[in-house]
Coordinates of C-alpha atoms and ligand atoms in Angstrom, one line a residue:
X102 CA -0.5 0.4 -0.1
X103 CA 2.4 2.7 -0.5
X104 CA 5.4 3.8 -2.7
X105 CA 6.6 6.8 -4.0
X106 CA 8.7 7.6 -7.0
X107 CA 11.6 10.0 -7.9
X108 CA 14.2 10.4 -10.1
X109 CA 17.1 12.2 -10.9
X110 CA 19.5 13.5 -13.4
X111 CA 23.3 12.8 -13.7
X112 CA 25.2 13.4 -17.1
X113 CA 22.5 11.9 -19.1
X114 CA 20.3 9.8 -17.9
X115 CA 17.6 11.0 -15.6
X116 CA 15.4 8.4 -13.7
X117 CA 12.3 8.1 -11.5
X118 CA 12.5 6.7 -7.9
X119 CA 9.5 6.0 -6.6
X120 CA 10.4 6.9 -2.6
X121 CA 11.7 11.0 -3.5
X122 CA 10.7 13.4 -1.1
X123 CA 10.0 10.2 2.0
X124 CA 12.3 9.3 4.6
X125 CA 14.4 7.1 2.5
X126 CA 15.7 9.8 -0.1
X127 CA 14.7 13.4 1.3
X128 CA 14.0 16.0 -1.2
X129 CA 16.7 17.6 -2.9
X130 CA 19.5 14.9 -2.5
X131 CA 18.1 12.9 -4.8
X132 CA 17.8 15.5 -8.2
X133 CA 21.7 16.2 -8.0
X134 CA 22.6 12.6 -6.8
X135 CA 21.2 9.1 -6.9
X136 CA 23.3 7.2 -4.3
X137 CA 22.1 3.9 -6.6
X138 CA 22.4 3.9 -9.9
X139 CA 21.3 5.3 -12.9
X140 CA 18.4 3.7 -13.2
X141 CA 16.0 4.0 -16.3
X142 CA 13.5 2.1 -18.3
X143 CA 15.6 1.1 -20.8
X144 CA 18.4 -0.8 -22.1
X145 CA 21.1 -1.6 -19.5
X146 CA 19.2 0.5 -17.2
X147 CA 16.1 -0.9 -17.5
X148 CA 14.5 -3.0 -14.3
X149 CA 16.6 -6.3 -16.0
X150 CA 19.3 -4.4 -14.3
X151 CA 18.6 -2.6 -11.6
X152 CA 20.4 -5.0 -9.3
X153 CA 23.6 -4.7 -11.1
X154 CA 23.8 -0.6 -10.6
X155 CA 24.4 -1.1 -6.7
X156 CA 24.9 -4.0 -4.0
X157 CA 21.5 -1.9 -2.5
X158 CA 19.6 -2.9 -5.4
X159 CA 20.2 -7.0 -4.7
X160 CA 16.9 -7.5 -3.6
X161 CA 15.3 -6.4 -7.1
X162 CA 16.4 -9.4 -8.0
X163 CA 16.8 -12.0 -5.4
X164 CA 12.7 -10.2 -3.3
X165 CA 10.0 -12.4 -2.9
X166 CA 7.7 -9.3 -2.8
X167 CA 7.9 -7.0 -5.4
X168 CA 6.0 -4.9 -6.8
X169 CA 3.7 -4.3 -9.1
X170 CA 2.2 -7.2 -9.5
X171 CA -0.9 -8.2 -11.6
X172 CA -3.7 -8.2 -9.1
X173 CA -5.8 -11.5 -9.8
X174 CA -9.4 -10.8 -8.3
X175 CA -9.8 -13.4 -5.5
X176 CA -6.6 -13.8 -5.2
X177 CA -5.8 -9.8 -2.8
X178 CA -7.2 -9.2 0.2
X179 CA -9.7 -6.4 -1.0
X180 CA -11.2 -4.4 2.4
X181 CA -14.7 -1.7 1.4
X182 CA -13.3 1.2 1.4
X183 CA -15.7 2.9 3.3
X184 CA -13.1 1.9 6.3
X185 CA -10.2 3.4 4.9
X186 CA -8.9 6.8 6.4
X187 CA -7.3 9.1 3.3
X188 CA -7.6 12.5 3.7
X189 CA -5.4 15.2 1.5
X190 CA -5.1 18.8 2.5
X191 CA -6.7 20.9 0.0
X192 CA -4.8 23.6 -2.1
X193 CA -6.9 26.4 -2.8
X194 CA -4.0 28.4 -4.3
X195 CA -2.3 24.8 -6.1
X196 CA 0.6 23.1 -4.7
X197 CA 4.4 22.5 -6.0
X198 CA 4.6 20.3 -9.0
X199 CA 8.1 18.8 -9.8
X200 CA 9.6 17.0 -12.4
X201 CA 11.8 14.1 -11.0
X202 CA 13.1 12.9 -14.4
X203 CA 11.0 10.7 -15.8
X204 CA 8.7 11.5 -13.2
X205 CA 6.3 14.4 -12.4
X206 CA 5.1 14.5 -8.7
X207 CA 2.7 16.9 -6.2
X208 CA 4.5 17.7 -3.0
X209 CA 0.7 17.9 -0.5
X210 CA 0.2 16.9 2.8
X211 CA -2.5 14.4 3.9
X212 CA -2.7 11.7 6.7
X213 CA -4.1 8.6 5.7
X214 CA -4.7 5.2 8.3
X215 CA -3.9 1.9 7.6
X216 CA -4.2 -0.6 10.9
X217 CA -3.5 1.2 13.2
X218 CA -1.2 3.1 12.3
X219 CA -1.3 7.0 10.7
X220 CA 1.0 8.2 8.2
X221 CA 1.4 11.5 7.0
X222 CA 1.8 11.9 2.8
X223 CA 5.4 12.6 1.9
X224 CA 4.0 12.9 -2.7
X225 CA 1.9 11.7 -4.9
X226 CA 3.7 10.8 -8.8
X227 CA 2.5 9.9 -11.7
X228 CA 3.5 6.4 -14.1
X229 CA 2.5 6.4 -18.1
X230 CA 1.4 2.9 -18.3
X231 CA 0.1 2.1 -14.9
X232 CA 3.1 -0.3 -13.1
X233 CA -0.4 -2.8 -11.6
X234 CA -2.9 -4.6 -13.1
X235 CA -5.6 -5.1 -12.2
X236 CA -7.6 -8.3 -13.4
X237 CA -4.6 -8.8 -16.1
X238 CA -5.8 -5.7 -17.1
X239 CA -3.5 -2.4 -17.4
X240 CA -4.3 1.1 -17.3
X241 CA -3.2 4.6 -18.9
X242 CA -2.1 6.1 -16.0
X243 CA -1.1 5.1 -12.5
X244 CA -1.4 7.7 -9.8
X245 CA 0.7 6.5 -6.3
X246 CA 0.7 7.7 -2.7
X247 CA 3.4 7.7 -0.9
X248 CA 2.6 8.2 2.9
X249 CA 5.1 7.6 5.9
X250 CA 5.6 7.6 9.2
X251 CA 9.2 8.1 10.8
X252 CA 11.4 5.0 9.9
X253 CA 8.6 2.6 9.6
X254 CA 8.0 1.1 5.8
X255 CA 5.7 3.5 3.7
X256 CA 2.2 3.2 3.3
X257 CA 1.2 4.0 -0.9
X258 CA -2.3 4.0 -2.2
X259 CA -2.2 3.9 -5.9
X260 CA -5.4 4.8 -7.8
X261 CA -5.8 3.4 -11.5
X262 CA -6.2 6.0 -14.0
X263 CA -8.4 5.2 -17.0
X264 CA -8.9 8.1 -19.6
X265 CA -12.8 9.4 -19.4
X266 CA -15.2 8.4 -22.3
X267 CA -19.2 10.3 -22.6
X268 CA -21.1 10.4 -19.4
X269 CA -17.5 9.6 -17.4
X270 CA -17.3 11.6 -14.7
X271 CA -13.5 13.1 -14.8
X272 CA -11.7 13.1 -10.9
X273 CA -11.1 16.7 -10.0
X274 CA -8.0 16.7 -7.9
X275 CA -6.3 14.2 -10.4
X276 CA -7.2 16.6 -13.6
X277 CA -6.2 19.4 -12.1
X278 CA -2.9 18.3 -10.8
X279 CA -2.4 17.2 -13.5
X280 CA -3.2 20.3 -15.6
X281 CA -0.2 21.7 -16.1
X282 CA 2.2 18.9 -16.6
X283 CA 2.9 20.9 -20.3
X284 CA 4.7 23.5 -18.2
X285 CA 7.5 20.7 -16.6
X286 CA 8.9 18.9 -19.4
X287 CA 12.3 18.9 -18.3
X288 CA 14.0 17.0 -15.0
X289 CA 14.2 20.3 -12.6
X290 CA 11.2 22.2 -14.0
X291 CA 8.7 23.6 -11.6
X292 CA 5.1 24.7 -11.7
X293 CA 2.1 25.8 -9.3
X294 CA -0.9 23.1 -9.7
X295 CA -3.9 25.1 -10.6
X296 CA -6.0 24.9 -7.4
X297 CA -6.5 21.5 -5.8
X298 CA -9.8 20.5 -3.4
X299 CA -9.7 16.2 -2.8
X300 CA -12.6 15.7 -1.9
X301 CA -14.4 14.1 -5.3
X302 CA -11.1 11.5 -4.5
X303 CA -11.4 10.6 -0.6
X304 CA -15.3 10.1 -1.7
X305 CA -13.4 7.7 -4.7
X306 CA -11.8 5.4 -2.1
X307 CA -15.2 5.3 -0.1
X308 CA -16.9 4.0 -2.7
X309 CA -14.8 1.3 -3.9
X310 CA -13.5 -2.3 -2.4
X311 CA -9.4 -1.1 -2.5
X312 CA -7.0 -5.0 -2.4
X313 CA -4.3 -5.1 0.2
X314 CA -0.7 -6.7 0.0
X315 CA 3.1 -6.4 1.5
X316 CA 5.0 -5.4 -1.4
X317 CA 8.3 -3.1 -2.5
X318 CA 9.7 0.0 -3.8
X319 CA 8.8 -0.2 -7.8
X320 CA 12.1 1.3 -8.4
X321 CA 15.7 1.1 -7.1
X322 CA 17.0 -0.5 -4.3
X323 CA 13.2 -2.5 -4.1
X324 CA 12.6 -2.2 -0.5
X325 CA 9.7 -4.3 0.6
X326 CA 7.8 -4.5 3.7
X327 CA 5.7 -0.9 1.4
X328 CA 2.4 -1.6 2.5
X329 CA 0.2 -1.1 -1.2
X330 CA -3.4 -0.4 -0.8
X331 CA -4.9 -0.5 -4.3
X332 CA -8.1 1.5 -5.2
X333 CA -10.0 -1.2 -7.4
X334 CA -12.2 1.4 -9.2
X335 CA -10.6 3.8 -11.8
X336 CA -10.2 7.7 -11.8
X337 CA -10.4 9.6 -14.9
X338 CA -8.8 12.0 -17.1
X339 CA -10.0 13.5 -20.7
X340 CA -8.1 12.7 -23.5
X341 CA -5.9 15.5 -24.0
X342 CA -4.8 15.5 -20.1
X343 CA -3.5 11.7 -20.8
X344 CA -1.6 12.8 -23.9
X345 CA 0.4 15.7 -22.5
X346 CA 1.2 13.9 -18.9
X347 CA 2.0 11.4 -21.7
X348 CA 4.3 13.7 -23.5
X349 CA 6.0 14.5 -20.2
X350 CA 5.8 11.1 -18.0
X351 CA 7.0 9.1 -21.3
X352 CA 7.9 5.1 -20.1
X353 CA 8.1 5.0 -16.3
X354 CA 7.0 1.1 -15.3
X355 CA 8.6 -2.1 -13.9
X356 CA 7.4 -5.2 -15.9
X357 CA 5.0 -7.1 -13.7
X358 CA 6.3 -9.5 -10.8
X359 CA 5.3 -12.5 -9.4
X360 CA 3.1 -13.2 -7.6
X361 CA 4.4 -11.6 -3.4
X362 CA 5.5 -14.7 -2.1
X363 CA 6.6 -16.4 -5.5
X364 CA 10.2 -16.1 -6.0
X365 CA 11.9 -13.9 -8.2
X366 CA 11.6 -14.1 -11.7
X367 CA 15.1 -13.0 -12.7
X368 CA 16.2 -15.3 -9.9
X369 CA 14.2 -18.0 -12.0
X370 CA 15.6 -16.6 -14.7
X371 CA 19.4 -16.9 -13.5
X372 CA 18.6 -21.2 -12.7
X373 CA 16.8 -21.9 -15.7
X374 CA 19.7 -20.5 -17.7
X375 CA 22.2 -22.5 -15.3
X376 CA 21.0 -25.2 -15.9
X377 CA 21.4 -24.9 -20.1
Ligands
NAG269 C1 23.5 2.3 -0.7 O1 22.8 3.1 0.4 C2 23.5 3.6 1.5 C3 22.5 4.0 2.3 O2 21.5 4.6 1.5 C4 24.2 5.4 0.7 O3 24.8 5.6 1.7 C5 25.7 3.9 -0.1 O4 25.0 5.4 -0.6 C6 24.4 3.3 -1.2 N1 25.6 2.6 -2.5 C7 25.4 2.7 -3.2 C8 27.2 1.8 -3.6 O5 24.7 3.4 -3.7
NAG270 C1 2.9 20.1 5.2 O1 3.1 20.5 6.2 C2 3.8 21.1 7.6 C3 4.3 21.0 8.8 O2 3.1 21.7 9.0 C4 4.6 22.0 6.5 O3 5.7 22.7 7.3 C5 5.1 22.1 4.9 O4 5.0 23.5 4.7 C6 4.0 21.8 4.2 N1 3.4 20.8 3.2 C7 2.9 21.4 2.0 C8 3.5 21.5 0.8 O5 1.1 22.1 2.6
NAG271 C1 2.5 7.5 13.6 O1 2.0 6.7 13.9 C2 2.0 7.2 15.3 C3 0.7 6.1 15.8 O2 -0.2 5.7 15.0 C4 1.0 8.3 15.6 O3 0.8 8.3 17.0 C5 1.9 9.8 15.1 O4 1.1 10.6 14.7 C6 2.2 8.8 13.7 N1 2.6 10.7 13.0 C7 2.7 11.1 11.7 C8 3.9 11.9 11.4 O5 1.7 10.7 11.4
ZN272 ZN1 5.5 5.4 -7.9

């Protein structure tokens, strides 16, 4: 149920990490220097190679509770969203919206409660396409709300983002968060968002089922023990907002990992290749 993202640019390559702005990677460190390698989403920087970039990333290739996953309905714990406490502060004058590299992120405050612990929002950020799948299906985008409480593992809320057709209700807080995305095309660019009121998102959770499982950061170092809450019903944005988001974020989605508790797919590939 939690995650984050961020990025940094060294010389030429920018990457996105899900935990920028949290206690795992305080602000203003990541954009200058990445401790865990110049990870990205292509070629030898891709998710198949993250473990080779730093000894800190070993779990990316060995961990058995990695994210994202394909949430097979019926096989994951599911709860009624009405039981969730999820409150984001409203920003009538907008909030800071930053391009962290391959990821765009809003800094807002808020709180959530899970398993008796209260967490504070660090940031939320966007992926295109979605990292998680629900019942095999992927979505055009996914937004990760990353909460933390001191040094405990983050608790994350994930929403799938779908493109609205006629009759679908645009989710205003998500749509308005992205409205100025074309103004932050490059790493380090920032702008103040349009006014944000999160009422419609809080109501959205209350009316949806929420899947939960224990997973990992979807970016290096892939630390496990992250509590995921994946909201079953998608939120809608319009076509133009989606296209603009894709133009800036481009591609920042880790491949689907094995089911929680099962062998890491990379470790398995190694075992099979060693036998051949
Ligand atoms: C591994 O993580 C530690 C603690 O965050 C950091 O100080 C160190 O630089 C990292 N090592 C590498 C090789 O990235
Ligand atoms: C979040 O709350 C902290 C503590 O009250 C405050 O210092 C910070 O400016 C707030 N950040 C945002 C984005 O509202
Ligand atoms: C951390 O959790 C404890 C126990 O639930 C709570 O009392 C405290 O307010 C939380 N801190 C934050 C920053 O949410
Ligand atoms: Zn993320």
